[in-house]
Amino acid sequence: MQLQVLNSPFNQEQAELLNRLLPTLTEPQRFWLSGYLAAGQPVAGASVSEISAQSTVKAISKEVTILYGSQTGNAQKLAENAGKTLTAQGFQVTVSSMSDFKPNSLKKVQNLLIVVSTHGEGEPPDNALSFHEFLHGKRAPKLDNLRFSVLSLGDSSYEFFCQTGKEFDLRLADLGGTRLSPRVDCDVDFEEPAAKWLEAVLGSLNEGQGESAAPAQAAAPQAQVVETVYSRTNPFQAEVLENINLNGRGSNKETRHLEISLEGSGLTYEPGDIVGIYPTNDPALVDMLLQELKWNPDETVTVNKDGETRPLKEALTSHFEITTLTKPVLEQASKLSANEGLKELVSPENRNKLKEYVTGRDLLDLVRDFGPFDVPAQELVSILRKMPPRLYSIASSLSANPEEVHLTIGAVRYEAHGRDRKGVCSTLCAERLEPGDTLPIFIQNNKHFKMPESPDTPIIMVGPGTGIAPFRSFMQEREETGVQGKSWMFFGDQHFVTDFLYQTEWQKWLKDGVLTRMDVAFSRDTAEKVYVQHRMLEQGKELFKWLEEGAAVYVCGDKNNMAKDVHNALIEVIEKEGNMSREKAEEYVAEMKKQKRYQRDVY
């Protein structure tokens, strides 16, 4: 078709020029010209590939999906914070728990951010299990159009550090996804690497939109987790009001009941939430370490990346973790030591020996076994991890105890490698904490361990030992609010006489009807050890009846043994009383999880 003034927006001279030019163009020249015009006239000298890239950029979605897998709430809070930051940058953001996300929607997602913790020995958190299974199964779709990035949370004192995040990262790439930015693995001190990860993600997303990466720099400070004046990064100095031993005389255990004041903090919480405590190391252990290293306790050292300094003794007491060894710490220590044994221990072929060595040992062991470390104090303390907070389930209801929070903490003491060992925070509370002293604390919301929305929903609680803590909170809340729904408690410990924690309170709740029924198991009072899972199996018929009525099940306590045994007992009850196959019983439990009728606070 010939261009004319009447059928085009060109004047006569332009139309004549184009009519002479167009018939002479080759196909590549026509393509280049169309791209040139569509792209809005780029700078002279732009290549066909550059034109094509600019056209592709405009097709990239501004929608971002953030999925989190979180056991204690850290990953969730980081995901929600990232969502707020991205929204402020003009992106349309969806933040969701992996358990609430429909896996079949994954192939529609173009920009995906994964924030996930690793629980136990390399296992996904409870609310990430189903999505993790889907993604690693045969039904997982090809994701050639996906751009993604993974933020992984973990603890380097465990062998499978950040394992879940690593698995998500590799699997998404295997399915065809392209990384927006490299995966970042965070240790217990996760705030700074998480902020840098978000900054890198923002830069990549902004580049994908054809924009400058500069806004990512402005967004970086927002990547800090801050919701109230007092937080994980700015703990509240809370006064201890009460500190008593719950166990009777002659018990093998020491369980402390702490009542802590929140007055003036503005901190609030709900049943199921968590308190974080920043403890101090045992002064005796610090003194032994200083003596072994022959260091001046008053020497000044830098304690963080902001350049803050403290006397060495104070730094080792309050700022650094000295009771746990990790693979990264030993690897860094080997660079500061001439000891060939240490260098051999951290070599790749001695992976199992290294794992065996770090178990139950601390920094003093390292210094004694592989010293001397003839380096300045600053070099050695620089390889240590920042003191991580210790997390405890709250054992009180705020409505029943205004401006207070109660905790149930079992003192940890054991012997290993020829020395007595102590839990850092638990023995601080048991041995060195008096009423009137203060503790640096923060509140951590735990959305994955909440009472049912409907007050009429029956609840079944399983919490042996200190796992009883959140259920004391549940009962106080139900008593305070007058909830009429049925409740059933399974509690266990060693001895009835000395270890029945909060016995008089449970008896009163039973008498008043706040608690419907209670089954107990005291393992050392009978010839054959009986635990809570055995009581569940004994009461299987009634237990299944409650489940069929819509009861929600809550489990708190030891993950490695108790929680697994209770989980298996639950499946056995459903299988037997529901007359189901094992597979159907497992599906029943999986459906309970989806409905948030099976929640666990395990550690």
XYZ file of C-alpha atoms in Angstrom:
603
model
C 0.000 0.000 0.000
C 1.305 3.444 -0.940
C 1.354 6.065 1.804
C -0.654 9.173 0.962
C -1.464 12.348 2.814
C -5.127 11.261 3.038
C -4.473 7.775 4.538
C -1.604 8.636 6.936
C -0.532 11.295 9.443
C 2.410 12.353 7.199
C 2.683 15.442 4.979
C 3.333 15.118 1.215
C 7.121 15.332 1.454
C 7.276 12.708 4.278
C 4.943 10.345 2.420
C 7.054 10.525 -0.747
C 10.260 9.844 1.202
C 8.758 6.834 2.976
C 7.309 5.422 -0.242
C 10.772 5.465 -1.786
C 12.426 3.973 1.340
C 10.057 1.196 2.497
C 10.207 -1.041 -0.613
C 14.009 -1.140 -0.358
C 14.106 -2.419 3.271
C 15.058 -6.017 4.106
C 13.100 -7.990 6.736
C 15.699 -7.436 9.499
C 15.661 -3.718 8.697
C 11.865 -3.603 8.937
C 12.067 -5.443 12.306
C 14.682 -3.029 13.603
C 12.654 -0.030 12.507
C 9.449 -1.328 14.081
C 11.298 -1.947 17.351
C 12.902 1.477 17.106
C 9.534 3.172 16.747
C 7.795 0.973 19.382
C 10.529 1.651 21.932
C 10.056 5.391 21.709
C 13.240 6.240 19.765
C 16.193 5.037 21.867
C 19.603 6.572 21.596
C 21.450 6.331 18.312
C 23.450 3.129 17.908
C 21.051 0.901 19.885
C 21.230 -2.714 18.730
C 18.368 -5.002 17.796
C 18.995 -7.014 21.002
C 18.748 -3.831 23.076
C 15.479 -2.908 21.396
C 14.167 -6.394 22.004
C 15.244 -6.263 25.664
C 13.468 -2.950 26.174
C 10.296 -4.379 24.679
C 10.551 -7.405 27.012
C 11.027 -5.199 30.074
C 7.673 -3.559 29.502
C 5.976 -6.945 29.658
C 7.374 -7.854 33.095
C 4.713 -7.801 35.805
C 4.722 -5.418 38.744
C 2.989 -8.133 40.788
C 5.105 -9.857 43.454
C 4.127 -12.881 45.534
C 5.902 -13.418 48.854
C 5.512 -16.843 50.473
C 6.792 -17.587 53.959
C 7.385 -20.735 55.964
C 7.767 -19.852 59.629
C 7.792 -21.778 62.903
C 8.377 -19.045 65.458
C 7.373 -15.979 63.437
C 10.709 -14.548 62.276
C 10.275 -15.539 58.624
C 6.697 -14.303 58.627
C 7.670 -10.920 60.036
C 10.461 -10.512 57.483
C 8.063 -11.475 54.678
C 5.452 -8.982 55.846
C 8.101 -6.291 56.178
C 9.348 -6.998 52.648
C 5.759 -6.716 51.435
C 5.385 -3.278 52.989
C 8.656 -2.095 51.468
C 7.796 -3.379 47.977
C 4.304 -1.872 48.168
C 5.854 1.503 48.993
C 7.969 1.084 45.839
C 4.862 0.725 43.675
C 4.608 -3.066 43.397
C 1.381 -5.022 43.826
C 2.306 -7.463 46.591
C 0.635 -10.583 47.955
C 2.080 -11.979 51.194
C 0.945 -15.449 52.198
C 1.852 -18.399 54.354
C 2.860 -21.363 52.196
C 0.069 -23.381 53.792
C -2.529 -20.818 52.642
C -1.186 -20.566 49.086
C -2.817 -22.677 46.364
C 0.089 -24.547 44.719
C -1.697 -24.710 41.362
C -1.493 -20.909 41.220
C 2.308 -21.051 41.125
C 2.555 -21.219 37.325
C 0.715 -17.875 37.127
C 3.307 -16.139 39.327
C 6.059 -14.163 37.585
C 7.887 -12.677 40.592
C 8.214 -14.911 43.664
C 10.034 -14.286 46.929
C 10.492 -17.146 49.401
C 11.242 -16.421 53.062
C 11.626 -19.666 54.985
C 13.206 -20.990 58.144
C 14.688 -24.427 58.716
C 13.392 -26.349 61.690
C 15.053 -29.142 63.627
C 17.421 -31.265 61.565
C 16.908 -29.668 58.169
C 13.106 -29.908 58.157
C 10.611 -27.366 56.777
C 8.412 -25.516 59.287
C 4.933 -26.976 59.771
C 3.256 -24.385 57.555
C 5.747 -25.036 54.721
C 5.437 -28.835 54.630
C 2.618 -29.154 52.083
C 4.080 -26.588 49.665
C 7.550 -28.127 49.992
C 6.095 -31.556 49.231
C 4.174 -30.215 46.211
C 7.171 -28.415 44.767
C 9.381 -31.491 45.071
C 6.713 -33.838 43.727
C 5.664 -34.920 40.259
C 2.841 -32.372 40.084
C 5.193 -29.395 40.218
C 4.833 -27.332 37.003
C 7.536 -25.970 34.730
C 8.319 -22.426 35.793
C 10.166 -20.983 32.800
C 8.521 -17.565 33.257
C 9.251 -17.334 36.972
C 11.741 -14.955 38.542
C 12.475 -15.725 42.190
C 14.719 -15.196 45.172
C 15.038 -17.026 48.486
C 15.803 -15.703 51.962
C 16.679 -18.618 54.216
C 16.744 -18.491 58.019
C 18.604 -20.999 60.152
C 21.057 -21.677 62.932
C 24.624 -22.614 61.999
C 24.969 -24.671 65.160
C 22.802 -27.274 63.401
C 24.286 -29.580 60.777
C 21.669 -28.836 58.113
C 22.002 -25.065 58.248
C 19.293 -23.315 56.164
C 18.547 -26.622 54.451
C 14.904 -25.819 53.601
C 15.817 -22.548 51.906
C 18.555 -24.265 49.930
C 16.096 -26.920 48.758
C 13.533 -24.339 47.629
C 16.207 -22.358 45.810
C 17.553 -25.378 43.908
C 14.116 -26.763 43.101
C 12.748 -23.507 41.702
C 15.823 -23.250 39.464
C 15.436 -26.890 38.377
C 11.848 -26.143 37.346
C 13.065 -23.376 35.036
C 12.913 -20.327 37.278
C 15.449 -17.503 37.035
C 16.961 -15.962 40.157
C 16.182 -12.293 40.734
C 19.101 -12.265 43.169
C 21.175 -14.988 44.838
C 19.819 -16.835 47.864
C 20.891 -15.389 51.218
C 21.353 -17.723 54.205
C 20.882 -16.029 57.577
C 22.189 -17.221 60.925
C 20.475 -16.337 64.219
C 21.531 -12.699 63.752
C 19.413 -12.233 60.633
C 18.411 -8.555 60.466
C 21.351 -7.164 58.469
C 21.654 -9.952 55.843
C 17.861 -9.874 55.416
C 18.003 -6.143 54.731
C 20.759 -6.619 52.143
C 18.770 -9.409 50.468
C 15.731 -7.159 50.171
C 17.890 -4.362 48.786
C 19.264 -6.700 46.104
C 15.769 -7.965 45.235
C 14.474 -4.412 44.913
C 17.366 -3.471 42.665
C 16.678 -6.419 40.386
C 12.932 -5.774 40.291
C 13.441 -2.108 39.517
C 15.896 -2.966 36.752
C 13.279 -5.319 35.359
C 10.875 -2.426 35.197
C 13.393 -0.365 33.249
C 13.917 1.900 36.246
C 16.987 2.954 38.137
C 18.089 0.670 40.968
C 18.626 3.740 43.147
C 15.261 3.442 44.973
C 16.472 0.143 46.416
C 19.117 2.036 48.364
C 16.450 4.279 49.851
C 14.363 1.245 50.738
C 17.115 -0.598 52.589
C 16.518 0.986 56.017
C 12.864 -0.126 55.821
C 14.070 -3.704 55.721
C 14.635 -3.631 59.468
C 11.984 -5.410 61.532
C 10.439 -2.645 63.628
C 6.806 -2.583 64.742
C 6.880 -1.004 68.185
C 9.275 1.161 70.157
C 10.561 -2.015 71.808
C 11.427 -4.911 69.528
C 13.943 -7.643 68.807
C 16.504 -4.996 67.864
C 15.542 -2.694 70.735
C 14.577 -4.890 73.718
C 12.750 -3.603 76.778
C 14.519 -3.789 80.140
C 11.792 -5.571 82.085
C 11.781 -5.885 85.859
C 11.503 -9.366 87.352
C 8.628 -9.439 89.860
C 8.752 -13.113 90.878
C 11.112 -16.050 90.354
C 10.166 -19.327 92.018
C 10.962 -23.016 91.588
C 7.868 -24.994 90.577
C 9.342 -28.406 91.388
C 9.048 -30.009 94.807
C 11.920 -31.036 97.073
C 13.742 -34.084 95.744
C 12.865 -33.520 92.100
C 15.437 -34.224 89.394
C 14.361 -31.011 87.713
C 14.304 -27.281 88.372
C 11.563 -25.366 86.581
C 11.408 -21.626 87.164
C 8.215 -19.602 87.105
C 9.040 -15.991 86.178
C 6.665 -13.056 86.465
C 7.945 -10.051 84.549
C 6.629 -6.497 84.453
C 5.736 -4.867 81.128
C 4.799 -1.567 82.779
C 5.777 1.395 80.645
C 6.735 -0.714 77.632
C 3.545 -0.577 75.589
C 4.154 -4.259 74.785
C 1.111 -6.499 74.361
C 0.619 -10.154 73.539
C -1.958 -12.870 72.951
C -2.076 -16.474 74.179
C 0.339 -18.499 72.069
C 2.844 -15.677 71.625
C 6.530 -15.808 72.564
C 8.959 -13.825 74.717
C 12.541 -13.422 73.580
C 15.230 -12.898 76.228
C 18.783 -11.706 75.574
C 20.751 -13.497 78.330
C 24.249 -13.046 79.676
C 26.892 -15.761 79.854
C 27.940 -17.374 83.118
C 30.611 -15.075 84.699
C 32.577 -18.137 85.852
C 32.815 -19.438 82.283
C 33.900 -16.009 81.013
C 36.618 -15.827 83.669
C 37.932 -19.295 82.738
C 38.036 -18.285 79.086
C 39.943 -15.069 79.795
C 42.383 -16.926 82.013
C 42.997 -19.588 79.374
C 43.592 -16.986 76.656
C 45.663 -14.773 79.010
C 43.803 -11.688 77.829
C 43.286 -8.387 79.650
C 39.565 -8.256 80.618
C 39.600 -4.447 80.380
C 40.918 -4.368 76.800
C 38.488 -2.599 74.475
C 37.031 -4.519 71.525
C 34.514 -3.689 68.818
C 31.256 -5.604 69.277
C 29.260 -4.828 66.127
C 29.437 -3.447 62.607
C 28.408 -0.011 63.831
C 31.772 0.242 65.583
C 30.496 0.159 69.167
C 33.175 -0.856 71.661
C 33.080 -2.575 75.045
C 35.614 -3.920 77.538
C 36.525 -7.488 76.580
C 34.961 -9.088 79.666
C 31.657 -7.283 79.092
C 31.738 -8.232 75.403
C 32.208 -11.921 76.206
C 29.539 -11.745 78.899
C 26.774 -9.902 77.073
C 27.443 -9.643 73.346
C 28.861 -12.913 72.042
C 27.832 -16.550 72.107
C 30.558 -18.634 73.767
C 28.658 -21.799 74.771
C 27.947 -23.163 71.286
C 30.412 -24.049 68.552
C 29.460 -23.992 64.883
C 31.151 -25.119 61.712
C 31.703 -21.509 60.479
C 33.322 -20.538 63.798
C 35.750 -23.478 63.647
C 36.581 -22.763 60.012
C 37.423 -19.153 60.878
C 39.344 -20.209 63.984
C 41.513 -22.542 61.904
C 42.739 -19.490 59.987
C 43.850 -17.869 63.246
C 45.666 -20.934 64.561
C 48.845 -22.760 63.564
C 47.392 -25.995 64.943
C 47.367 -28.591 62.174
C 44.835 -30.700 64.064
C 42.263 -27.923 63.808
C 42.946 -27.394 60.120
C 42.522 -31.118 59.549
C 39.271 -31.182 61.555
C 37.592 -28.569 59.344
C 38.694 -30.192 56.085
C 35.816 -31.449 53.885
C 36.706 -35.132 54.323
C 36.271 -34.841 58.126
C 32.671 -33.605 58.038
C 31.438 -36.280 60.454
C 34.322 -35.732 62.874
C 33.585 -32.002 62.903
C 29.914 -32.632 63.629
C 30.873 -34.935 66.503
C 33.368 -32.428 67.908
C 31.037 -29.400 68.047
C 28.288 -31.363 69.803
C 28.295 -30.435 73.478
C 31.476 -28.336 73.324
C 32.025 -24.597 73.717
C 34.628 -21.905 73.029
C 36.651 -22.851 76.106
C 36.993 -26.392 74.739
C 38.177 -25.014 71.411
C 40.813 -22.835 73.075
C 42.045 -25.654 75.306
C 42.074 -28.274 72.540
C 43.644 -26.212 69.751
C 45.297 -23.209 71.421
C 47.202 -21.132 71.938
C 45.609 -18.480 69.720
C 48.411 -15.949 69.439
C 46.257 -13.244 67.884
C 44.812 -9.979 69.220
C 41.581 -10.414 71.170
C 39.703 -8.475 68.495
C 40.525 -11.051 65.818
C 39.127 -13.933 67.822
C 35.969 -12.205 69.064
C 35.252 -11.060 65.504
C 34.584 -14.652 64.431
C 32.040 -15.242 67.211
C 28.305 -15.127 66.682
C 26.254 -12.375 68.246
C 24.394 -13.546 71.358
C 21.050 -14.853 70.043
C 17.851 -14.383 72.032
C 16.277 -17.382 73.734
C 12.586 -17.832 72.937
C 9.973 -19.000 75.442
C 6.245 -19.659 75.126
C 4.248 -17.210 77.221
C 2.545 -18.815 80.220
C 0.026 -16.096 81.043
C -2.945 -14.165 79.684
C -2.544 -10.396 79.445
C -6.224 -9.854 80.241
C -5.766 -11.881 83.451
C -2.398 -10.278 84.292
C -2.337 -6.676 83.014
C 1.151 -5.336 82.246
C 2.749 -8.677 83.161
C 4.094 -11.674 81.298
C 4.806 -15.062 82.874
C 7.318 -17.680 81.698
C 8.000 -21.342 82.531
C 11.701 -22.147 82.100
C 13.393 -25.472 82.798
C 16.997 -25.171 83.993
C 19.364 -27.032 81.660
C 22.361 -28.708 83.282
C 24.365 -31.654 82.008
C 27.848 -33.165 81.848
C 29.723 -33.499 78.566
C 33.364 -34.126 77.662
C 34.489 -34.068 81.278
C 32.896 -30.742 82.217
C 29.593 -29.600 83.701
C 27.549 -27.567 81.220
C 24.727 -25.091 81.755
C 22.024 -23.613 79.562
C 22.827 -19.933 79.097
C 19.431 -18.386 79.770
C 17.829 -21.121 81.861
C 20.579 -21.160 84.499
C 20.776 -17.361 84.443
C 17.141 -17.444 85.525
C 17.707 -20.277 88.000
C 20.940 -19.093 89.639
C 21.557 -15.395 89.131
C 18.214 -13.650 88.645
C 16.439 -12.057 91.613
C 13.211 -10.054 91.894
C 14.073 -6.446 91.119
C 16.646 -7.399 88.472
C 15.896 -6.627 84.829
C 15.955 -8.696 81.640
C 16.161 -7.382 78.055
C 13.045 -8.839 76.401
C 10.813 -8.510 73.350
C 7.473 -9.994 72.326
C 7.284 -12.162 69.218
C 3.853 -12.759 67.768
C 3.183 -16.406 66.923
C 0.300 -16.519 64.450
C 0.779 -20.252 63.980
C -0.240 -21.112 67.538
C -3.513 -19.321 68.187
C -6.710 -20.305 69.948
C -9.726 -20.940 67.682
C -11.646 -17.912 66.472
C -14.895 -19.490 67.636
C -15.059 -19.733 71.445
C -17.246 -22.841 71.097
C -14.525 -24.865 69.341
C -13.272 -27.693 71.598
C -9.502 -27.682 72.187
C -7.162 -30.579 72.961
C -3.832 -29.540 74.499
C -0.740 -31.749 74.726
C 2.139 -30.241 76.711
C 4.451 -32.305 78.909
C 7.075 -30.575 81.063
C 7.567 -26.915 80.221
C 5.329 -27.503 77.196
C 2.528 -26.721 79.643
C 3.327 -22.986 79.425
C 1.085 -21.806 76.556
C -1.827 -23.886 77.847
C -1.745 -22.053 81.166
C -2.112 -18.946 78.993
C -5.033 -20.544 77.110
C -6.848 -21.458 80.330
C -6.340 -18.048 81.929
C -7.724 -16.401 78.805
C -10.731 -18.728 78.668
C -11.433 -18.179 82.339
C -11.159 -14.403 81.974
C -13.428 -14.225 78.907
C -15.931 -16.813 80.067
C -15.511 -19.114 77.069
C -17.788 -22.173 77.237
C -16.037 -24.412 74.679
C -14.750 -27.805 75.874
C -11.056 -28.208 76.724
C -8.873 -31.265 77.361
C -5.322 -31.238 78.725
C -2.695 -33.980 78.401
C 0.244 -33.312 80.729
C 3.240 -35.442 81.616
C 6.459 -35.271 83.632
C 8.584 -37.530 85.827
C 6.875 -37.635 89.248
C 3.372 -36.676 90.395
C 4.495 -35.445 93.824
C 7.359 -33.188 92.700
C 6.774 -32.381 89.022
C 3.064 -31.605 88.523
C 3.565 -28.028 87.321
C 0.828 -25.538 88.325
C -1.116 -28.439 89.890
C -3.449 -26.346 92.048
C -4.364 -24.103 89.116
C -5.286 -27.073 86.898
C -7.329 -28.605 89.691
C -9.210 -25.344 90.171
C -9.933 -25.034 86.439
C -11.289 -28.589 86.455
C -13.458 -27.847 89.484
C -14.787 -24.594 87.986
C -15.476 -26.153 84.575
C -12.961 -23.995 82.695
C -11.108 -27.241 81.921
C -13.334 -30.119 80.865
C -10.927 -32.995 81.483
C -7.253 -33.712 82.138
C -5.115 -36.818 81.594
C -1.661 -37.040 83.141
C 1.338 -39.325 82.677
C 4.174 -39.447 85.227
C 6.817 -41.612 83.624
C 8.936 -42.439 86.692
C 6.052 -43.360 89.007
C 5.409 -46.739 87.364
C 7.573 -49.717 86.446
C 6.774 -49.139 82.800
C 7.310 -45.604 81.560
C 4.073 -43.942 80.500
C 4.025 -40.767 78.409
C 1.342 -38.431 77.063
C 1.097 -40.310 73.759
C 0.137 -43.452 75.681
C -2.686 -41.561 77.409
C -3.888 -40.360 74.013
C -4.015 -43.925 72.711
C -5.859 -45.080 75.856
C -8.474 -42.375 75.320
C -8.583 -42.873 71.561
C -12.353 -43.385 71.268
C -13.215 -40.168 73.117
C -10.357 -38.309 71.439
C -11.626 -39.185 67.966
C -15.143 -38.134 68.999
C -13.788 -34.698 69.898
C -11.959 -34.507 66.555
C -15.158 -35.326 64.701
C -16.841 -32.513 66.616
C -14.248 -30.125 65.165
C -11.771 -29.964 68.048
C -8.442 -28.207 67.487
C -5.275 -29.973 68.655
C -2.309 -28.069 70.118
C 1.102 -29.601 70.883
C 3.933 -27.834 72.718
C 7.351 -29.118 73.779
C 10.223 -31.260 72.558
C 10.241 -31.678 68.795
C 12.646 -34.566 68.346
C 10.910 -37.146 70.531
C 7.641 -36.063 72.142
C 6.151 -34.212 69.180
C 6.887 -37.085 66.799
C 5.412 -39.643 69.211
C 2.299 -37.520 69.751
C 1.900 -37.031 65.995
C 2.066 -40.776 65.398
C -0.364 -41.428 68.253
C -2.825 -38.956 66.743
C -2.669 -40.744 63.394
C -3.072 -44.138 65.095
C -6.184 -42.935 66.937
C -7.748 -41.626 63.738
C -6.804 -44.778 61.838
C -8.284 -47.100 64.470
C -11.326 -45.185 65.662
C -12.166 -43.815 62.233
C -11.739 -47.240 60.631
C -9.375 -45.746 58.043
C -6.218 -46.761 56.252
C -2.958 -45.187 57.400
C -2.949 -43.058 54.255
C -6.478 -41.765 54.912
C -5.609 -41.023 58.532
C -2.600 -38.984 57.401
C -4.841 -37.116 54.957
C -7.231 -36.425 57.856
C -4.384 -34.845 59.848
C -3.168 -32.896 56.797
C -6.671 -31.467 56.404
C -6.677 -30.505 60.084
C -3.467 -28.559 59.468
C -5.028 -26.718 56.531
C -7.984 -25.791 58.712
C -5.559 -24.652 61.451
C -6.997 -27.339 63.729
C -3.570 -28.897 64.328
C -0.964 -26.449 65.568
C 2.434 -27.083 67.126
C 4.875 -24.961 69.113
C 7.805 -27.376 69.209
C 11.535 -26.873 69.702
